[in-house]
C-alpha cells in the first residue's frame, strides 16, 4: 500500500480541515494511507505526525483552523532544511506529498519537487493572491467575517456620524479589501496595488457627509502604503484642518479564525480530492486550483513567485458605487 503525506503550511485558512478530510478519504478509496504531517514544514523536518484514519478526520469539515497545525519555517528555505525533510519523508516511507497552503508554501512545494520528490500543492490562503486558482480556500469565509464587522461598524458609525476605518488582512494583495469594500458599501478602498494618500482618504470621507450620508467607512488592506496605524496618526496630526477624527478597527487574525462557509467547504473538498486525483494520474509538481469553475492543475514552476493581480474593472466599479 502506498503512503502519501499531507501538511498545512503558512497562514491557516478556514476550509483547510475540509481539504485534509477529502485528501484522507479519497486516498483511502484508492487503497492509500495518509500520513498527516504536524506543523507544516517544521514538522516535516522533525518527522512529526501520524497516519490519519477515516475516523480521525470525522467531524472536522465545519471546523476552522487546521487539525494538523501550521507553521512558518525559515529552516525549510535552506538546503539543509530541505535535505532533512527528504530524509524524514523516506524514513516514514512517504512516497508523495500534498501541500495545502499559500504562495510561500507553494514555493516550498516547488523546492521539494525540484529535488525529485512528488509533490502536489493545494491553493489555500485567505489572501487569494495565488496565480493558478481563481479563488483559494478560506477567502469566502474571511470575506464574510470582514463583512459582518463592516456591517456592524456601519451601524455605530451612522448613529454618531463618525468616520470609521477597517483594516483587513492582505500583506501583498488587496483582494480581501476590495471585495469586502464593495460588498460592505465602503466609501473608500485602499489596497497595496494602487496608492491612496491620507488626503485621498480624507477627501472620500468628507465627500460622504457632503453627499448626505450618515456614515463614512474606509476599508484598507494591511499591506496598503498607508495602513490603519499610519492613517490614524495622520488624521490625529491634522485633525483641526480636516475637521473630523477617524476611528480604526483592525480585524487581523479574527478573519482567519472562523468556521468555513459552505462555499469554502465545497471548494476545499473538491481541491483536496483533485490533489489525490493528480497523484493517481502521476501528475506531480503542480498546483491544484479552481479555474473557470473547474478543478485544474498548473505547474508550480509557472505560479511560484507571482502575485495574482486585482481586477482593475472591480476597482473602477468601487469608485462608481461610493457616491
Ligand atoms: P503562505 O504559504 O501562507 O504564503 P509563507 O509565505 O509564510 O505563508 O510561507 C510558508 C512557509 O513556506 C515558510 O515559512 C517556509 O517554510 C516555506 N517557504 C516559503 N518560501 C519558500 C522558499 N522559497 N523555499 C522553500 N520554502 C519556502
Ligand atoms: O495568510 C496570509 C496572511 O493572512 C496575510 O494576509 C497576513 O499578513 C499574514 O497572514 C499574517 O499572518 P501571521 O501573523 O499569522 O504570521
PDB file of N, CA and C in Angstrom, residues 95-172:
ATOM      1  N   UNK A  95       5.581   8.464  -0.043  1.00  0.00           N
ATOM      2  CA  UNK A  95       6.002   8.446  -1.452  1.00  0.00           C
ATOM      3  C   UNK A  95       5.605   9.697  -2.229  1.00  0.00           C
ATOM      4  N   UNK A  96       4.686  10.471  -1.659  1.00  0.00           N
ATOM      5  CA  UNK A  96       4.272  11.720  -2.318  1.00  0.00           C
ATOM      6  C   UNK A  96       3.693  12.627  -1.239  1.00  0.00           C
ATOM      7  N   UNK A  97       3.619  13.939  -1.529  1.00  0.00           N
ATOM      8  CA  UNK A  97       3.180  14.898  -0.502  1.00  0.00           C
ATOM      9  C   UNK A  97       2.168  15.890  -1.070  1.00  0.00           C
ATOM     10  N   UNK A  98       1.106  16.145  -0.280  1.00  0.00           N
ATOM     11  CA  UNK A  98       0.131  17.190  -0.637  1.00  0.00           C
ATOM     12  C   UNK A  98       0.381  18.378   0.288  1.00  0.00           C
ATOM     13  N   UNK A  99       0.634  19.547  -0.296  1.00  0.00           N
ATOM     14  CA  UNK A  99       0.924  20.762   0.480  1.00  0.00           C
ATOM     15  C   UNK A  99      -0.248  21.729   0.352  1.00  0.00           C
ATOM     16  N   UNK A 100      -0.952  21.927   1.460  1.00  0.00           N
ATOM     17  CA  UNK A 100      -2.106  22.834   1.466  1.00  0.00           C
ATOM     18  C   UNK A 100      -1.635  24.174   2.022  1.00  0.00           C
ATOM     19  N   UNK A 101      -1.598  25.200   1.187  1.00  0.00           N
ATOM     20  CA  UNK A 101      -1.094  26.482   1.683  1.00  0.00           C
ATOM     21  C   UNK A 101      -1.062  27.551   0.607  1.00  0.00           C
ATOM     22  N   UNK A 102      -0.495  28.704   0.981  1.00  0.00           N
ATOM     23  CA  UNK A 102      -0.461  29.864   0.094  1.00  0.00           C
ATOM     24  C   UNK A 102       0.822  29.955  -0.712  1.00  0.00           C
ATOM     25  N   UNK A 103       1.117  31.183  -1.115  1.00  0.00           N
ATOM     26  CA  UNK A 103       2.247  31.443  -2.011  1.00  0.00           C
ATOM     27  C   UNK A 103       3.584  30.904  -1.514  1.00  0.00           C
ATOM     28  N   UNK A 104       3.926  31.235  -0.270  1.00  0.00           N
ATOM     29  CA  UNK A 104       5.199  30.774   0.288  1.00  0.00           C
ATOM     30  C   UNK A 104       5.241  29.262   0.375  1.00  0.00           C
ATOM     31  N   UNK A 105       4.150  28.672   0.841  1.00  0.00           N
ATOM     32  CA  UNK A 105       4.078  27.210   0.984  1.00  0.00           C
ATOM     33  C   UNK A 105       4.266  26.524  -0.366  1.00  0.00           C
ATOM     34  N   UNK A 106       3.736  27.120  -1.417  1.00  0.00           N
ATOM     35  CA  UNK A 106       3.887  26.506  -2.742  1.00  0.00           C
ATOM     36  C   UNK A 106       5.320  26.686  -3.268  1.00  0.00           C
ATOM     37  N   UNK A 107       5.997  27.743  -2.803  1.00  0.00           N
ATOM     38  CA  UNK A 107       7.430  27.887  -3.142  1.00  0.00           C
ATOM     39  C   UNK A 107       8.195  26.731  -2.503  1.00  0.00           C
ATOM     40  N   UNK A 108       7.815  26.375  -1.280  1.00  0.00           N
ATOM     41  CA  UNK A 108       8.428  25.230  -0.598  1.00  0.00           C
ATOM     42  C   UNK A 108       8.131  23.930  -1.331  1.00  0.00           C
ATOM     43  N   UNK A 109       6.893  23.801  -1.808  1.00  0.00           N
ATOM     44  CA  UNK A 109       6.496  22.592  -2.556  1.00  0.00           C
ATOM     45  C   UNK A 109       7.333  22.469  -3.827  1.00  0.00           C
ATOM     46  N   UNK A 110       7.560  23.610  -4.490  1.00  0.00           N
ATOM     47  CA  UNK A 110       8.360  23.595  -5.722  1.00  0.00           C
ATOM     48  C   UNK A 110       9.808  23.197  -5.423  1.00  0.00           C
ATOM     49  N   UNK A 111      10.319  23.693  -4.295  1.00  0.00           N
ATOM     50  CA  UNK A 111      11.698  23.350  -3.916  1.00  0.00           C
ATOM     51  C   UNK A 111      11.832  21.839  -3.729  1.00  0.00           C
ATOM     52  N   UNK A 112      10.834  21.231  -3.095  1.00  0.00           N
ATOM     53  CA  UNK A 112      10.850  19.763  -2.908  1.00  0.00           C
ATOM     54  C   UNK A 112      10.735  19.044  -4.257  1.00  0.00           C
ATOM     55  N   UNK A 113       9.830  19.550  -5.099  1.00  0.00           N
ATOM     56  CA  UNK A 113       9.617  18.934  -6.419  1.00  0.00           C
ATOM     57  C   UNK A 113      10.913  18.971  -7.227  1.00  0.00           C
ATOM     58  N   UNK A 114      11.648  20.095  -7.104  1.00  0.00           N
ATOM     59  CA  UNK A 114      12.913  20.243  -7.860  1.00  0.00           C
ATOM     60  C   UNK A 114      13.974  19.275  -7.360  1.00  0.00           C
ATOM     61  N   UNK A 115      13.772  18.732  -6.166  1.00  0.00           N
ATOM     62  CA  UNK A 115      14.710  17.726  -5.652  1.00  0.00           C
ATOM     63  C   UNK A 115      14.243  16.326  -6.021  1.00  0.00           C
ATOM     64  N   UNK A 116      13.223  16.271  -6.854  1.00  0.00           N
ATOM     65  CA  UNK A 116      12.764  14.978  -7.380  1.00  0.00           C
ATOM     66  C   UNK A 116      11.680  14.309  -6.556  1.00  0.00           C
ATOM     67  N   UNK A 117      11.153  15.016  -5.523  1.00  0.00           N
ATOM     68  CA  UNK A 117      10.101  14.385  -4.715  1.00  0.00           C
ATOM     69  C   UNK A 117       8.723  14.728  -5.301  1.00  0.00           C
ATOM     70  N   UNK A 118       7.829  13.732  -5.427  1.00  0.00           N
ATOM     71  CA  UNK A 118       6.491  14.004  -5.986  1.00  0.00           C
ATOM     72  C   UNK A 118       5.625  14.852  -5.028  1.00  0.00           C
ATOM     73  N   UNK A 119       5.290  16.053  -5.453  1.00  0.00           N
ATOM     74  CA  UNK A 119       4.505  16.980  -4.631  1.00  0.00           C
ATOM     75  C   UNK A 119       3.342  17.531  -5.426  1.00  0.00           C
ATOM     76  N   UNK A 120       2.205  17.712  -4.745  1.00  0.00           N
ATOM     77  CA  UNK A 120       1.074  18.422  -5.345  1.00  0.00           C
ATOM     78  C   UNK A 120       0.643  19.495  -4.351  1.00  0.00           C
ATOM     79  N   UNK A 121       0.476  20.719  -4.808  1.00  0.00           N
ATOM     80  CA  UNK A 121       0.037  21.811  -3.938  1.00  0.00           C
ATOM     81  C   UNK A 121      -1.465  22.020  -4.051  1.00  0.00           C
ATOM     82  N   UNK A 122      -2.059  22.517  -2.959  1.00  0.00           N
ATOM     83  CA  UNK A 122      -3.481  22.897  -2.999  1.00  0.00           C
ATOM     84  C   UNK A 122      -3.576  24.366  -2.593  1.00  0.00           C
ATOM     85  N   UNK A 123      -4.276  25.159  -3.420  1.00  0.00           N
ATOM     86  CA  UNK A 123      -4.330  26.614  -3.237  1.00  0.00           C
ATOM     87  C   UNK A 123      -5.172  26.989  -2.026  1.00  0.00           C
ATOM     88  N   UNK A 124      -4.510  27.432  -0.974  1.00  0.00           N
ATOM     89  CA  UNK A 124      -5.230  27.735   0.265  1.00  0.00           C
ATOM     90  C   UNK A 124      -4.624  28.933   0.967  1.00  0.00           C
ATOM     91  N   UNK A 125      -5.321  30.053   0.932  1.00  0.00           N
ATOM     92  CA  UNK A 125      -4.916  31.259   1.655  1.00  0.00           C
ATOM     93  C   UNK A 125      -6.076  32.236   1.631  1.00  0.00           C
ATOM     94  N   UNK A 126      -6.294  32.936   2.732  1.00  0.00           N
ATOM     95  CA  UNK A 126      -7.401  33.899   2.733  1.00  0.00           C
ATOM     96  C   UNK A 126      -7.078  35.106   1.844  1.00  0.00           C
ATOM     97  N   UNK A 127      -5.807  35.251   1.459  1.00  0.00           N
ATOM     98  CA  UNK A 127      -5.408  36.431   0.678  1.00  0.00           C
ATOM     99  C   UNK A 127      -5.827  36.378  -0.793  1.00  0.00           C
ATOM    100  N   UNK A 128      -6.102  35.200  -1.293  1.00  0.00           N
ATOM    101  CA  UNK A 128      -6.445  34.984  -2.716  1.00  0.00           C
ATOM    102  C   UNK A 128      -5.418  35.615  -3.663  1.00  0.00           C
ATOM    103  N   UNK A 129      -4.158  35.437  -3.343  1.00  0.00           N
ATOM    104  CA  UNK A 129      -3.118  36.053  -4.173  1.00  0.00           C
ATOM    105  C   UNK A 129      -2.376  35.030  -5.046  1.00  0.00           C
ATOM    106  N   UNK A 130      -2.857  33.778  -5.032  1.00  0.00           N
ATOM    107  CA  UNK A 130      -2.154  32.725  -5.788  1.00  0.00           C
ATOM    108  C   UNK A 130      -2.583  32.680  -7.250  1.00  0.00           C
ATOM    109  N   UNK A 131      -1.616  32.753  -8.119  1.00  0.00           N
ATOM    110  CA  UNK A 131      -1.885  32.514  -9.538  1.00  0.00           C
ATOM    111  C   UNK A 131      -2.152  31.004  -9.667  1.00  0.00           C
ATOM    112  N   UNK A 132      -3.073  30.609 -10.559  1.00  0.00           N
ATOM    113  CA  UNK A 132      -3.349  29.176 -10.724  1.00  0.00           C
ATOM    114  C   UNK A 132      -4.634  28.751 -10.040  1.00  0.00           C
ATOM    115  N   UNK A 133      -5.303  29.680  -9.372  1.00  0.00           N
ATOM    116  CA  UNK A 133      -6.631  29.390  -8.817  1.00  0.00           C
ATOM    117  C   UNK A 133      -7.401  30.709  -8.744  1.00  0.00           C
ATOM    118  N   UNK A 134      -8.576  30.721  -9.364  1.00  0.00           N
ATOM    119  CA  UNK A 134      -9.363  31.969  -9.356  1.00  0.00           C
ATOM    120  C   UNK A 134      -9.725  32.365  -7.939  1.00  0.00           C
ATOM    121  N   UNK A 135      -9.940  31.343  -7.112  1.00  0.00           N
ATOM    122  CA  UNK A 135     -10.299  31.576  -5.712  1.00  0.00           C
ATOM    123  C   UNK A 135      -9.587  30.516  -4.874  1.00  0.00           C
ATOM    124  N   UNK A 136      -9.166  30.890  -3.677  1.00  0.00           N
ATOM    125  CA  UNK A 136      -8.421  29.933  -2.852  1.00  0.00           C
ATOM    126  C   UNK A 136      -9.215  29.607  -1.574  1.00  0.00           C
ATOM    127  N   UNK A 137      -8.849  28.493  -0.960  1.00  0.00           N
ATOM    128  CA  UNK A 137      -9.564  28.038   0.244  1.00  0.00           C
ATOM    129  C   UNK A 137      -9.441  29.086   1.351  1.00  0.00           C
ATOM    130  N   UNK A 138     -10.566  29.470   1.927  1.00  0.00           N
ATOM    131  CA  UNK A 138     -10.567  30.395   3.066  1.00  0.00           C
ATOM    132  C   UNK A 138     -11.001  31.803   2.737  1.00  0.00           C
ATOM    133  N   UNK A 139     -10.947  32.163   1.447  1.00  0.00           N
ATOM    134  CA  UNK A 139     -11.255  33.538   1.052  1.00  0.00           C
ATOM    135  C   UNK A 139     -12.711  33.880   1.374  1.00  0.00           C
ATOM    136  N   UNK A 140     -13.620  32.991   1.005  1.00  0.00           N
ATOM    137  CA  UNK A 140     -15.041  33.284   1.193  1.00  0.00           C
ATOM    138  C   UNK A 140     -15.375  33.447   2.677  1.00  0.00           C
ATOM    139  N   UNK A 141     -14.801  32.592   3.516  1.00  0.00           N
ATOM    140  CA  UNK A 141     -15.075  32.679   4.963  1.00  0.00           C
ATOM    141  C   UNK A 141     -14.518  33.984   5.519  1.00  0.00           C
ATOM    142  N   UNK A 142     -13.278  34.302   5.152  1.00  0.00           N
ATOM    143  CA  UNK A 142     -12.641  35.523   5.656  1.00  0.00           C
ATOM    144  C   UNK A 142     -13.421  36.759   5.214  1.00  0.00           C
ATOM    145  N   UNK A 143     -13.892  36.717   3.980  1.00  0.00           N
ATOM    146  CA  UNK A 143     -14.649  37.843   3.420  1.00  0.00           C
ATOM    147  C   UNK A 143     -15.949  38.035   4.198  1.00  0.00           C
ATOM    148  N   UNK A 144     -16.614  36.949   4.515  1.00  0.00           N
ATOM    149  CA  UNK A 144     -17.871  37.041   5.256  1.00  0.00           C
ATOM    150  C   UNK A 144     -17.659  37.551   6.682  1.00  0.00           C
ATOM    151  N   UNK A 145     -16.526  37.167   7.284  1.00  0.00           N
ATOM    152  CA  UNK A 145     -16.221  37.662   8.639  1.00  0.00           C
ATOM    153  C   UNK A 145     -15.962  39.178   8.573  1.00  0.00           C
ATOM    154  N   UNK A 146     -15.193  39.587   7.564  1.00  0.00           N
ATOM    155  CA  UNK A 146     -14.895  41.018   7.404  1.00  0.00           C
ATOM    156  C   UNK A 146     -16.188  41.799   7.175  1.00  0.00           C
ATOM    157  N   UNK A 147     -17.076  41.221   6.368  1.00  0.00           N
ATOM    158  CA  UNK A 147     -18.334  41.906   6.048  1.00  0.00           C
ATOM    159  C   UNK A 147     -19.205  42.095   7.274  1.00  0.00           C
ATOM    160  N   UNK A 148     -19.251  41.061   8.110  1.00  0.00           N
ATOM    161  CA  UNK A 148     -20.061  41.173   9.316  1.00  0.00           C
ATOM    162  C   UNK A 148     -19.550  42.329  10.173  1.00  0.00           C
ATOM    163  N   UNK A 149     -18.227  42.438  10.262  1.00  0.00           N
ATOM    164  CA  UNK A 149     -17.637  43.524  11.052  1.00  0.00           C
ATOM    165  C   UNK A 149     -17.966  44.882  10.433  1.00  0.00           C
ATOM    166  N   UNK A 150     -17.857  44.970   9.118  1.00  0.00           N
ATOM    167  CA  UNK A 150     -18.131  46.251   8.440  1.00  0.00           C
ATOM    168  C   UNK A 150     -19.599  46.647   8.644  1.00  0.00           C
ATOM    169  N   UNK A 151     -20.488  45.666   8.504  1.00  0.00           N
ATOM    170  CA  UNK A 151     -21.921  45.946   8.699  1.00  0.00           C
ATOM    171  C   UNK A 151     -22.178  46.495  10.102  1.00  0.00           C
ATOM    172  N   UNK A 152     -21.527  45.885  11.098  1.00  0.00           N
ATOM    173  CA  UNK A 152     -21.725  46.331  12.488  1.00  0.00           C
ATOM    174  C   UNK A 152     -21.151  47.731  12.700  1.00  0.00           C
ATOM    175  N   UNK A 153     -19.980  47.965  12.109  1.00  0.00           N
ATOM    176  CA  UNK A 153     -19.363  49.284  12.276  1.00  0.00           C
ATOM    177  C   UNK A 153     -20.205  50.368  11.609  1.00  0.00           C
ATOM    178  N   UNK A 154     -20.848  49.997  10.535  1.00  0.00           N
ATOM    179  CA  UNK A 154     -21.678  50.968   9.815  1.00  0.00           C
ATOM    180  C   UNK A 154     -22.840  51.427  10.693  1.00  0.00           C
ATOM    181  N   UNK A 155     -23.366  50.514  11.488  1.00  0.00           N
ATOM    182  CA  UNK A 155     -24.492  50.860  12.370  1.00  0.00           C
ATOM    183  C   UNK A 155     -24.051  51.903  13.386  1.00  0.00           C
ATOM    184  N   UNK A 156     -22.931  51.638  14.052  1.00  0.00           N
ATOM    185  CA  UNK A 156     -22.486  52.603  15.066  1.00  0.00           C
ATOM    186  C   UNK A 156     -21.974  53.893  14.409  1.00  0.00           C
ATOM    187  N   UNK A 157     -21.374  53.759  13.233  1.00  0.00           N
ATOM    188  CA  UNK A 157     -20.897  54.955  12.513  1.00  0.00           C
ATOM    189  C   UNK A 157     -22.076  55.865  12.181  1.00  0.00           C
ATOM    190  N   UNK A 158     -23.190  55.280  11.754  1.00  0.00           N
ATOM    191  CA  UNK A 158     -24.365  56.075  11.382  1.00  0.00           C
ATOM    192  C   UNK A 158     -24.966  56.752  12.605  1.00  0.00           C
ATOM    193  N   UNK A 159     -24.943  56.068  13.754  1.00  0.00           N
ATOM    194  CA  UNK A 159     -25.535  56.653  14.967  1.00  0.00           C
ATOM    195  C   UNK A 159     -24.780  57.899  15.397  1.00  0.00           C
ATOM    196  N   UNK A 160     -23.474  57.895  15.168  1.00  0.00           N
ATOM    197  CA  UNK A 160     -22.648  59.007  15.677  1.00  0.00           C
ATOM    198  C   UNK A 160     -22.137  59.937  14.582  1.00  0.00           C
ATOM    199  N   UNK A 161     -22.521  59.663  13.354  1.00  0.00           N
ATOM    200  CA  UNK A 161     -21.968  60.433  12.227  1.00  0.00           C
ATOM    201  C   UNK A 161     -20.444  60.473  12.301  1.00  0.00           C
ATOM    202  N   UNK A 162     -19.867  59.270  12.407  1.00  0.00           N
ATOM    203  CA  UNK A 162     -18.423  59.196  12.565  1.00  0.00           C
ATOM    204  C   UNK A 162     -17.782  58.538  11.361  1.00  0.00           C
ATOM    205  N   UNK A 163     -16.537  58.858  11.134  1.00  0.00           N
ATOM    206  CA  UNK A 163     -15.781  58.184  10.074  1.00  0.00           C
ATOM    207  C   UNK A 163     -15.062  56.977  10.683  1.00  0.00           C
ATOM    208  N   UNK A 164     -15.183  55.853  10.027  1.00  0.00           N
ATOM    209  CA  UNK A 164     -14.554  54.622  10.507  1.00  0.00           C
ATOM    210  C   UNK A 164     -13.613  54.063   9.457  1.00  0.00           C
ATOM    211  N   UNK A 165     -12.605  53.397   9.958  1.00  0.00           N
ATOM    212  CA  UNK A 165     -11.668  52.737   9.056  1.00  0.00           C
ATOM    213  C   UNK A 165     -11.545  51.269   9.496  1.00  0.00           C
ATOM    214  N   UNK A 166     -11.617  50.365   8.560  1.00  0.00           N
ATOM    215  CA  UNK A 166     -11.473  48.951   8.879  1.00  0.00           C
ATOM    216  C   UNK A 166     -10.261  48.427   8.121  1.00  0.00           C
ATOM    217  N   UNK A 167      -9.314  47.856   8.856  1.00  0.00           N
ATOM    218  CA  UNK A 167      -8.161  47.246   8.183  1.00  0.00           C
ATOM    219  C   UNK A 167      -8.369  45.743   8.106  1.00  0.00           C
ATOM    220  N   UNK A 168      -8.280  45.229   6.891  1.00  0.00           N
ATOM    221  CA  UNK A 168      -8.419  43.782   6.686  1.00  0.00           C
ATOM    222  C   UNK A 168      -7.055  43.205   6.305  1.00  0.00           C
ATOM    223  N   UNK A 169      -6.934  41.879   6.372  1.00  0.00           N
ATOM    224  CA  UNK A 169      -5.644  41.253   6.036  1.00  0.00           C
ATOM    225  C   UNK A 169      -5.335  41.390   4.551  1.00  0.00           C
ATOM    226  N   UNK A 170      -4.120  41.121   4.213  1.00  0.00           N
ATOM    227  CA  UNK A 170      -3.688  41.240   2.823  1.00  0.00           C
ATOM    228  C   UNK A 170      -2.322  41.891   2.813  1.00  0.00           C
ATOM    229  N   UNK A 171      -1.330  41.055   3.063  1.00  0.00           N
ATOM    230  CA  UNK A 171       0.056  41.520   3.157  1.00  0.00           C
ATOM    231  C   UNK A 171       0.505  42.140   1.836  1.00  0.00           C
ATOM    232  N   UNK A 172       0.232  41.410   0.751  1.00  0.00           N
ATOM    233  CA  UNK A 172       0.688  41.883  -0.565  1.00  0.00           C
ATOM    234  C   UNK A 172      -0.470  42.107  -1.524  1.00  0.00           C
TER     235      UNK A 172
END
